[in-house]
Short mmCIF file of C-alpha atoms and ligand atoms in Angstrom, two decimals:
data_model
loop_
_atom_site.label_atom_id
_atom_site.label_comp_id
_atom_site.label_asym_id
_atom_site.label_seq_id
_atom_site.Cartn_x
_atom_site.Cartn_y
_atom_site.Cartn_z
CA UNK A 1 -2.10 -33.85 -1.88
CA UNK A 2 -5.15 -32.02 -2.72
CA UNK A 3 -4.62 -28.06 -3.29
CA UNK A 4 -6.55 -24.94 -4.65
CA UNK A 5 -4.93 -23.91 -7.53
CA UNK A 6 -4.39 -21.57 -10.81
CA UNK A 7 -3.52 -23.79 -13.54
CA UNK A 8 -4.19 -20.54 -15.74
CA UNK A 9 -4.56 -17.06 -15.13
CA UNK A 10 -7.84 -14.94 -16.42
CA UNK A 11 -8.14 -11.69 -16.14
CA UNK A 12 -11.59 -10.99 -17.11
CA UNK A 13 -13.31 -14.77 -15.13
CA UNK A 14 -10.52 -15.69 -12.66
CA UNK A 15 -12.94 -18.77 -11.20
CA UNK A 16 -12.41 -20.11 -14.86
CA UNK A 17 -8.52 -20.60 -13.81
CA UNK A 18 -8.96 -22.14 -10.61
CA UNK A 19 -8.55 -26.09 -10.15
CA UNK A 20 -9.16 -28.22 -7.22
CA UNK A 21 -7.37 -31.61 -7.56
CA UNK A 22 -4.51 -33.49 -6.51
CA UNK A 23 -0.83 -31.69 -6.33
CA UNK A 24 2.83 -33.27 -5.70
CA UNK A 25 3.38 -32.80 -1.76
CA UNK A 26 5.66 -30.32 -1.42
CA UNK A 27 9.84 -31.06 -0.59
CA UNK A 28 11.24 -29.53 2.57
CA UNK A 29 14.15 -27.41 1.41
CA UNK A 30 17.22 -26.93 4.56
CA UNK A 31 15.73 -24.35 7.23
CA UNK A 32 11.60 -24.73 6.12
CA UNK A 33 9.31 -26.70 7.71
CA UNK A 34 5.99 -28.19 6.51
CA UNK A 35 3.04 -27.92 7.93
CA UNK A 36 -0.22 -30.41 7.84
CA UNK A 37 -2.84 -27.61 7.30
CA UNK A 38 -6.00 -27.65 9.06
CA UNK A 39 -7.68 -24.47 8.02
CA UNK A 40 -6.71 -21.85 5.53
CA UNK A 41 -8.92 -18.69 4.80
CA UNK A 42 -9.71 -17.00 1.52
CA UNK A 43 -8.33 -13.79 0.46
CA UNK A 44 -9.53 -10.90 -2.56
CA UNK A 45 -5.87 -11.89 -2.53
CA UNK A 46 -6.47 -15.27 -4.21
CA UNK A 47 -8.48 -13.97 -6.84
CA UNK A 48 -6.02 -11.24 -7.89
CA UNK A 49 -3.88 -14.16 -8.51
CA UNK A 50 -6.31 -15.64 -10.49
CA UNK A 51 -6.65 -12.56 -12.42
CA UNK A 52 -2.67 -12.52 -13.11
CA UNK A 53 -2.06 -9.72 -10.62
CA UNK A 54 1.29 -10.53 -8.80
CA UNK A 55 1.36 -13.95 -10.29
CA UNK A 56 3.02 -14.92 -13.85
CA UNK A 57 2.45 -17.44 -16.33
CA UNK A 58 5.61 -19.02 -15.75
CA UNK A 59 4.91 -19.60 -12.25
CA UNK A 60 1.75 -21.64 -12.65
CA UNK A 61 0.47 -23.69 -11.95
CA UNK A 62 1.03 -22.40 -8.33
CA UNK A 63 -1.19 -23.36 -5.08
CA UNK A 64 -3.20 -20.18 -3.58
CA UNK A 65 -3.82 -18.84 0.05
CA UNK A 66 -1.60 -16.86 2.41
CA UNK A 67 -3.85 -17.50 5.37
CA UNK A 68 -3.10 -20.52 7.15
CA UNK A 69 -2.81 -22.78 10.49
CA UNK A 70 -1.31 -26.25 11.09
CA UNK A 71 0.53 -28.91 12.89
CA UNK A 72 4.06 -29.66 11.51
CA UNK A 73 5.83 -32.77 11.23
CA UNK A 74 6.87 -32.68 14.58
CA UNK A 75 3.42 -31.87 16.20
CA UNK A 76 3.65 -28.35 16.73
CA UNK A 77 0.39 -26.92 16.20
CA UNK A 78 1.38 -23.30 14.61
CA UNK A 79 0.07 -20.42 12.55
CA UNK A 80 2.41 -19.26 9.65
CA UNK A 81 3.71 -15.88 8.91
CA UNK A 82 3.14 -15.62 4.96
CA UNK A 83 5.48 -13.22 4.28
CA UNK A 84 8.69 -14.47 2.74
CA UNK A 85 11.76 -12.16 2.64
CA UNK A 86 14.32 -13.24 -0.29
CA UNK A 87 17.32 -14.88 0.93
CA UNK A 88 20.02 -12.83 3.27
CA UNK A 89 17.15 -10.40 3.71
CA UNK A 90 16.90 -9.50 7.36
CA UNK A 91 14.86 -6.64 9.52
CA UNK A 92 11.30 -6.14 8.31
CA UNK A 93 10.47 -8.40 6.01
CA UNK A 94 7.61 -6.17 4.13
CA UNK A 95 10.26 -3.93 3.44
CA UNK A 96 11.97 -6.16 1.23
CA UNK A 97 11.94 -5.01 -2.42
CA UNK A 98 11.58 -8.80 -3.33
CA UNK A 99 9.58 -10.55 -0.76
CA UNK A 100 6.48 -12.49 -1.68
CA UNK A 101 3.85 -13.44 -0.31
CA UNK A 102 3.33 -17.26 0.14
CA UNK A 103 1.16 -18.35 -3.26
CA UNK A 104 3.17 -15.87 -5.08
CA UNK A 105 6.51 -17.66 -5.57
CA UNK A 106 6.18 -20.18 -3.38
CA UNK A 107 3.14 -22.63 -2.94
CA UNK A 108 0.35 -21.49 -1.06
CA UNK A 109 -2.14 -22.87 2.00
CA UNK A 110 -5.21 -24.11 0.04
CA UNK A 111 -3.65 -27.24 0.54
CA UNK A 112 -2.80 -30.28 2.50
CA UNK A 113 0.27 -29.44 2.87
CA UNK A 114 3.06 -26.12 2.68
CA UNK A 115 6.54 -25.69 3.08
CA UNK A 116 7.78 -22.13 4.94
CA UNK A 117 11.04 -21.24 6.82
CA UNK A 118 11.19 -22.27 10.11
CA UNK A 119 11.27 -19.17 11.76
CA UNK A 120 7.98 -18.00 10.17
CA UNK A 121 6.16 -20.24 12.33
CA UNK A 122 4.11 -19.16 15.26
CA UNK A 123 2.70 -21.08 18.24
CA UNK A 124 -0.95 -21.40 18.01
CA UNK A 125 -2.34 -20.73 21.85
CA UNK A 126 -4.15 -23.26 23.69
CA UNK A 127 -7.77 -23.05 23.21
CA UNK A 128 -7.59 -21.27 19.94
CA UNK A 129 -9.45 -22.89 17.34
CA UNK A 130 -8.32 -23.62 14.19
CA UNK A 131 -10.91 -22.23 12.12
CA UNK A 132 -9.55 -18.73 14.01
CA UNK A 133 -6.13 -19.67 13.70
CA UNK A 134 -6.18 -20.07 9.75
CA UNK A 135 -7.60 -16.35 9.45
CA UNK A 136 -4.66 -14.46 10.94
CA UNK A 137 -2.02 -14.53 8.29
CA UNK A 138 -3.56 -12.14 5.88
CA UNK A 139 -6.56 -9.55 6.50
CA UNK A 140 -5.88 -9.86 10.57
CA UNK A 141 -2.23 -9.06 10.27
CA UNK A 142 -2.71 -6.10 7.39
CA UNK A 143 -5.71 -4.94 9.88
CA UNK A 144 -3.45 -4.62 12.66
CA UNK A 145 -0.35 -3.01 11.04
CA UNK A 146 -2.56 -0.66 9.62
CA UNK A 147 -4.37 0.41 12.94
CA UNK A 148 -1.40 0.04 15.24
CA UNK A 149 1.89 0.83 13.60
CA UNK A 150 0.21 3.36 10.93
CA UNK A 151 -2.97 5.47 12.06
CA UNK A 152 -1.37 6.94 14.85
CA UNK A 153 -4.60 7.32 16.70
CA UNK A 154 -5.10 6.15 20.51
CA UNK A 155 -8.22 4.71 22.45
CA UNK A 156 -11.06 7.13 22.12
CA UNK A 157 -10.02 8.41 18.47
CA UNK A 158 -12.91 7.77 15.78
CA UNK A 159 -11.84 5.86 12.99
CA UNK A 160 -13.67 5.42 9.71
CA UNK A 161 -13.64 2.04 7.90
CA UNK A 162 -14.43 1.98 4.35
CA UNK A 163 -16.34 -1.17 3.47
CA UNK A 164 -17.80 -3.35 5.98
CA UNK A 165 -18.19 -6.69 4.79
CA UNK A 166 -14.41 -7.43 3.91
CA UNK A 167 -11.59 -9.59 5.22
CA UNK A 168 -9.81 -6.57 6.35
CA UNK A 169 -13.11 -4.22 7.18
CA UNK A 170 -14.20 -6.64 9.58
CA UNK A 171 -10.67 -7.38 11.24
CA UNK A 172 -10.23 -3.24 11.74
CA UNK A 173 -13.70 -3.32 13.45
CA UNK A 174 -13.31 -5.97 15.95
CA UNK A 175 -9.26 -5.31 16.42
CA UNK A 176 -10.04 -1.24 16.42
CA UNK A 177 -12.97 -1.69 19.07
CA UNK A 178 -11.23 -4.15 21.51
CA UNK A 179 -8.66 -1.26 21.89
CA UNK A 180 -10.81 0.87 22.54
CA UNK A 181 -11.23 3.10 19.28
CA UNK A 182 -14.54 4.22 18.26
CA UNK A 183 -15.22 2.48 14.88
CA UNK A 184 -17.55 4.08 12.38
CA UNK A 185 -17.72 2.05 8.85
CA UNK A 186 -19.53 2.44 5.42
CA UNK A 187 -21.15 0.10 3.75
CA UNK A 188 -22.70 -0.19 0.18
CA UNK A 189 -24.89 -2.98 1.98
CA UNK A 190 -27.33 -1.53 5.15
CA UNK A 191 -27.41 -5.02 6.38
CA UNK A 192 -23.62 -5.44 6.38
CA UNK A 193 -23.23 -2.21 7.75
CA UNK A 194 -25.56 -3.40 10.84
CA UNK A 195 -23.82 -6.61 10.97
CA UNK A 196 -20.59 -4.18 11.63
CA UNK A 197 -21.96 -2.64 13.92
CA UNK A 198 -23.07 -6.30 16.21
CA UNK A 199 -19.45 -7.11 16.04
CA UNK A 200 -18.37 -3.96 17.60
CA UNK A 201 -18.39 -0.83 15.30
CA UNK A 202 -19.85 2.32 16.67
CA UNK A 203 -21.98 3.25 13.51
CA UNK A 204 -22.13 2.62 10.44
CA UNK A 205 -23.13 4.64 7.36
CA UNK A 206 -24.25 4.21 3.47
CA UNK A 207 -21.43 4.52 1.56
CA UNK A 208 -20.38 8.19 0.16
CA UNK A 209 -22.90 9.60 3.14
CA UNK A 210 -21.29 12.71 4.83
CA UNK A 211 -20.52 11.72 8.51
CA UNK A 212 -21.73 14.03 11.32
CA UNK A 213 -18.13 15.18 12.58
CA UNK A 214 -14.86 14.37 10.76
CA UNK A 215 -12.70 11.68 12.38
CA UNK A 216 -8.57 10.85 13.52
CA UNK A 217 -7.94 8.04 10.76
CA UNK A 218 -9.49 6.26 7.60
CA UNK A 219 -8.62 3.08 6.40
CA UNK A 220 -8.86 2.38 3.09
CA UNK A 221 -9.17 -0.63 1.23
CA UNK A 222 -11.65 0.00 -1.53
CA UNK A 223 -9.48 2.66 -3.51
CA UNK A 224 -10.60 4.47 -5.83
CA UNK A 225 -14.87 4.28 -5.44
CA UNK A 226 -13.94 5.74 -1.71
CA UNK A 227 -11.16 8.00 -2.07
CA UNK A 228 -12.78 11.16 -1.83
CA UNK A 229 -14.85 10.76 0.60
CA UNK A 230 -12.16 8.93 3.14
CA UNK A 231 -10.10 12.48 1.95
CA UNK A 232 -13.11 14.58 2.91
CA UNK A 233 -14.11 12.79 6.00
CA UNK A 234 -10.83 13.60 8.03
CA UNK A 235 -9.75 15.89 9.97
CA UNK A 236 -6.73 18.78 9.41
CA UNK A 237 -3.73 16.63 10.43
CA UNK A 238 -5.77 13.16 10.33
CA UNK A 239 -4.38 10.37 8.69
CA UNK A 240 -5.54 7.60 5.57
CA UNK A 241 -4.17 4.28 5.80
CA UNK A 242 -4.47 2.40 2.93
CA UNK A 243 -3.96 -1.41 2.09
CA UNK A 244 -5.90 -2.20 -1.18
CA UNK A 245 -7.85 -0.43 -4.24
CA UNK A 246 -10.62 -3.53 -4.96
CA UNK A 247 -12.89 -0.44 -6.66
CA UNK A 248 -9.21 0.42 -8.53
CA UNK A 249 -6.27 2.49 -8.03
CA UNK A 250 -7.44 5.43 -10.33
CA UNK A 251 -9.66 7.72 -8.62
CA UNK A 252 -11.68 10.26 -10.35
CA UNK A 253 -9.87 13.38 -8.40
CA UNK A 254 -6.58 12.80 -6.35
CA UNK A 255 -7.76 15.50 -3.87
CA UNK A 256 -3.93 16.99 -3.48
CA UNK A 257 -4.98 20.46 -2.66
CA UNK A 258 -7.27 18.98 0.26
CA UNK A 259 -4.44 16.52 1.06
CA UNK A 260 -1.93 19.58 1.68
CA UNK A 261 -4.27 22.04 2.49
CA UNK A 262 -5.87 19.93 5.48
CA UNK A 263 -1.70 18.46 6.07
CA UNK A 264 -3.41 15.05 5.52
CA UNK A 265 -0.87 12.07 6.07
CA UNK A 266 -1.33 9.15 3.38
CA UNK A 267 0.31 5.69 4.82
CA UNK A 268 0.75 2.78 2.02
CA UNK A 269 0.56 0.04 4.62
CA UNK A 270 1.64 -4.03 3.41
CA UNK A 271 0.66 -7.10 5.70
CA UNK A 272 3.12 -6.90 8.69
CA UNK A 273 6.18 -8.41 10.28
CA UNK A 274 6.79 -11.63 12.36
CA UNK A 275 6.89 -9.43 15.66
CA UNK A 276 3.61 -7.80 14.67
CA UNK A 277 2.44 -11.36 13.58
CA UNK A 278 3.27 -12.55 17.12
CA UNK A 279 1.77 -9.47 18.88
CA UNK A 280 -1.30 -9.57 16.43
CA UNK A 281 -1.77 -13.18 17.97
CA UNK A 282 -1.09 -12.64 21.04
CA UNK A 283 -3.62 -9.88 21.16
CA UNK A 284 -6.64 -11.70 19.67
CA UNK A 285 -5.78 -14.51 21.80
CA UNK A 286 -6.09 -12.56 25.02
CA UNK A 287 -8.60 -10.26 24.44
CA UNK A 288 -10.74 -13.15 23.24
CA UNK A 289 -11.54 -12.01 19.90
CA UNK A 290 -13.06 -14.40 17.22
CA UNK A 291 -12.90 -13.49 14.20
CA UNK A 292 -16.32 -13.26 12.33
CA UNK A 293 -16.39 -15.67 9.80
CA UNK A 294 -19.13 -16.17 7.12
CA UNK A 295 -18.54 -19.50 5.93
CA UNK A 296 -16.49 -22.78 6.79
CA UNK A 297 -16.21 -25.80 4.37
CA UNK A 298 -13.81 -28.59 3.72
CA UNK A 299 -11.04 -28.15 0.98
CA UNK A 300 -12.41 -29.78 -1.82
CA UNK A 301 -15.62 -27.71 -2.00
CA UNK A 302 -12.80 -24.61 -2.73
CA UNK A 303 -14.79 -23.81 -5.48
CA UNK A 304 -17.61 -22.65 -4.24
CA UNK A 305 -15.89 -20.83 -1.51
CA UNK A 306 -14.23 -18.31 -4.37
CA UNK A 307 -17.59 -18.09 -5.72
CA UNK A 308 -18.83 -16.59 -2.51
CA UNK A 309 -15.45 -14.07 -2.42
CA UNK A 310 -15.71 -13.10 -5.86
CA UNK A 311 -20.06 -12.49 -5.01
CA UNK A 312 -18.72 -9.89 -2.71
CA UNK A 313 -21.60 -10.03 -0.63
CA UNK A 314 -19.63 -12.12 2.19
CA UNK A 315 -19.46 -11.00 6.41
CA UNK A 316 -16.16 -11.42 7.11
CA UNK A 317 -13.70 -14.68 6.29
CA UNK A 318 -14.42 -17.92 4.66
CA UNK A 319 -12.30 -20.60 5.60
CA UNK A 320 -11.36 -23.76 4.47
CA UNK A 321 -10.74 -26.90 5.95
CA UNK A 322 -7.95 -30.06 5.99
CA UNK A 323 -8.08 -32.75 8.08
CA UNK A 324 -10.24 -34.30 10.94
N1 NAP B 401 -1.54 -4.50 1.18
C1 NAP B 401 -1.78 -5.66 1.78
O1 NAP B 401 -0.93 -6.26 2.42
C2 NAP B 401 -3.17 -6.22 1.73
C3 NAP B 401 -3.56 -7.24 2.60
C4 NAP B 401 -4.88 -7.66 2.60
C5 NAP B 401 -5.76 -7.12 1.67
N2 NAP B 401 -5.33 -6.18 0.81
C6 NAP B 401 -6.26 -5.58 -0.16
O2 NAP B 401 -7.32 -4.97 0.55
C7 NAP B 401 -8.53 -5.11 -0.18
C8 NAP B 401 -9.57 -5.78 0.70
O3 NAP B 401 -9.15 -7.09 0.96
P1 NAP B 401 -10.14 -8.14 1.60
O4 NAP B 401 -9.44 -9.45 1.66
O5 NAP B 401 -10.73 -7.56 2.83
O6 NAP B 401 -11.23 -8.20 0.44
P2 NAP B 401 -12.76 -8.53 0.49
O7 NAP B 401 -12.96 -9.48 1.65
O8 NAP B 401 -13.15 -8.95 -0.86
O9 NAP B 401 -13.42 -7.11 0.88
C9 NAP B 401 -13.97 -6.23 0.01
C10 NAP B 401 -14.37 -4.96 0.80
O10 NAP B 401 -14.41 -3.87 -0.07
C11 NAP B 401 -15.63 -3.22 0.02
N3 NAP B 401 -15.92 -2.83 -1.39
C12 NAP B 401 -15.63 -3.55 -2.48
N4 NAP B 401 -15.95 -2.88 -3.61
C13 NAP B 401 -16.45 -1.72 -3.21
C14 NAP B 401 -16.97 -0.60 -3.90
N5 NAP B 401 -17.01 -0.57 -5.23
N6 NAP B 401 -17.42 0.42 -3.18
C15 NAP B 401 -17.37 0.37 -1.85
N7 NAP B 401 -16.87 -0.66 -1.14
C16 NAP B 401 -16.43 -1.70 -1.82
C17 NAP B 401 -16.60 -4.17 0.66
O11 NAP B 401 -17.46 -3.46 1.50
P3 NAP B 401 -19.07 -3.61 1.50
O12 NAP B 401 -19.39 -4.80 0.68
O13 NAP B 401 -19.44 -3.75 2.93
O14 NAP B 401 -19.54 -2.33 0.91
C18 NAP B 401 -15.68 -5.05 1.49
O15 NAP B 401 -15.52 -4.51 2.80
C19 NAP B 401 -8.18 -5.91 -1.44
O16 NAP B 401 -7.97 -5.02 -2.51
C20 NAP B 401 -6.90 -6.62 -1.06
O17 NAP B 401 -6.10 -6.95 -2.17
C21 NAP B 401 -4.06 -5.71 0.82
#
């Protein structure tokens, strides 16, 4: 089958590891399923593995993507749940000291074809399409964990999204302002920041820029370039959520006298479970959301899809393609 994959791992030029080419389709072990992929969207996710982060020489070469949507073997058209809990695990899966993330042990969706336990499989609604479909797994499901289960804010709260642009950004804006949140964003970009702000964010600002009042929740992705100012921005009692460090996990000041001082809560937040899988789906599908997405092409032009990611100057997902 053909597949996306790191047949190496660099840290310093991660598209120098990447392969496109033909892979052994994968077995079925007792209790997976496979699933004929139709579309499968890019993650910063996919170039960390690239780079060697979460991913080992001795599992290589090993096929990429987390994000994915399909028909099975028996025509069930489905969306997978990427998170895979080691075996006899049960409860939530993300708090599993050894689960992985599809791509990380297991082969990945930039591919024809994937094997994942049956029960990680969820229907794809009628109507949805499957560009849509394959960008739930990932940023959509970490978005909505994050915002729902974590923030603790409720409709009419302000919350401040660091970046714009991003997988994740993007999913918190149009998640955060279909229920009803006011949705303020940064951006190092103006245009991305207006481009936030068409898809349903309430303002958006340069990055670093002091806001005019302080807000409920932050989420933060970008790590350490942000930190501060997501610290600063909140109010006493408000809450950071954070998901990722792209910028780096070393900020220049920790802020912990602000962080006590203003009883700041700071939530480490990881992807999501199969219920909030289901309820993340269930959501988008109902309140009609479509996810913005910057860029659709077929499989085998994967390369030039991670050169776009890795640009960083991508609106939202880029997905790619199997199939007719
Ligand atoms: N914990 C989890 O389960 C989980 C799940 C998904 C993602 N993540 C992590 O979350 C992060 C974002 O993921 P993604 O897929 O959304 O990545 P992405 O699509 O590459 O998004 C990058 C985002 O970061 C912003 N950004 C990057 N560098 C920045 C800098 N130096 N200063 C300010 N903003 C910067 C960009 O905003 P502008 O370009 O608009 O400024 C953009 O919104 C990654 O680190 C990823 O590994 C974690």
């Amino acid at each position: 089958m053909l597949a996306a994959y790191a047949a190496r791992l660099d840290r310093n030029d991660p598209l120098s590891a990447l392969e496109v080419g033909e892979r052994p389709d994968p077995e079925v072990p007792d209790g997976w399923a496979r699933v004929h992929l139709r579309a499968a969207a890019l993650n910063r996710h996919d170039l960390w593995s690239l780079q060697g982060v979460g991913l080992g020489e001795d599992k290589l070469p090993m096929v990429l993507g987390c994000d994915g949507a399909g028909v099975t073997d028996d025509g069930r058209e489905v969306i997978l749940h990427s998170v895979i809990p080691s075996p006899g695990w049960s409860g939530d899966e993300t708090l599993d000291p050894r689960r992985t993330l599809l791509s990380e042990l297991y082969d990945g969706t930039l591919a024809e074809q994937v094997v994942v336990p049956t029960n990680h499989l969820v229907p794809k609604p009628d109507g949805m399409s499957w560009e849509l479909a394959g960008c739930l797994s990932t940023a959509w499901l970490t978005a909505y964990r994050m915002l729902f289960s974590n923030a603790g804010v409720s409709p009419g709260d302000t919350v401040l999204v660091q970046g714009a642009g991003g997988g994740v950004s993007t999913a918190l804006v149009q998640l955060g302002s279909a229920a009803g949140l006011r949705m303020w964003v940064t951006s190092r970009d103006e245009a991305r920041g207006a481009q936030a702000v068409e898809l349903g964010a309430d303002r958006a600002f340069a990055s670093g820029e002091r806001l005019p009042e302080r807000v409920n929740a932050v989420m933060e992705s970008v790590g350490a370039a942000t930190w501060s100012h997501s610290v600063n921005s909140l109010n006493p009692g408000g809450t950071i959520v954070i998901c990722g460090a792209t910028s780096g996990d070393a900020p220049e000041k920790a802020e912990l006298t602000k962080i006590f001082f203003k009883q700041l809560r700071v939530i480490g937040s990881t992807m999501g479970s199969l219920p909030e899988m289901r309820r993340l789906v269930d959501f988008v599908a109902r309140e009609g959301i479509s996810p913005v997405i910057d860029q659709t092409l077929p499989l085998g032009q994967a390369r030039a899809a991670f050169e776009r990611l890795a640009a960083g100057d991508s609106f939202g997902k880029i997905v790619l393609t199997t199939g007719d």
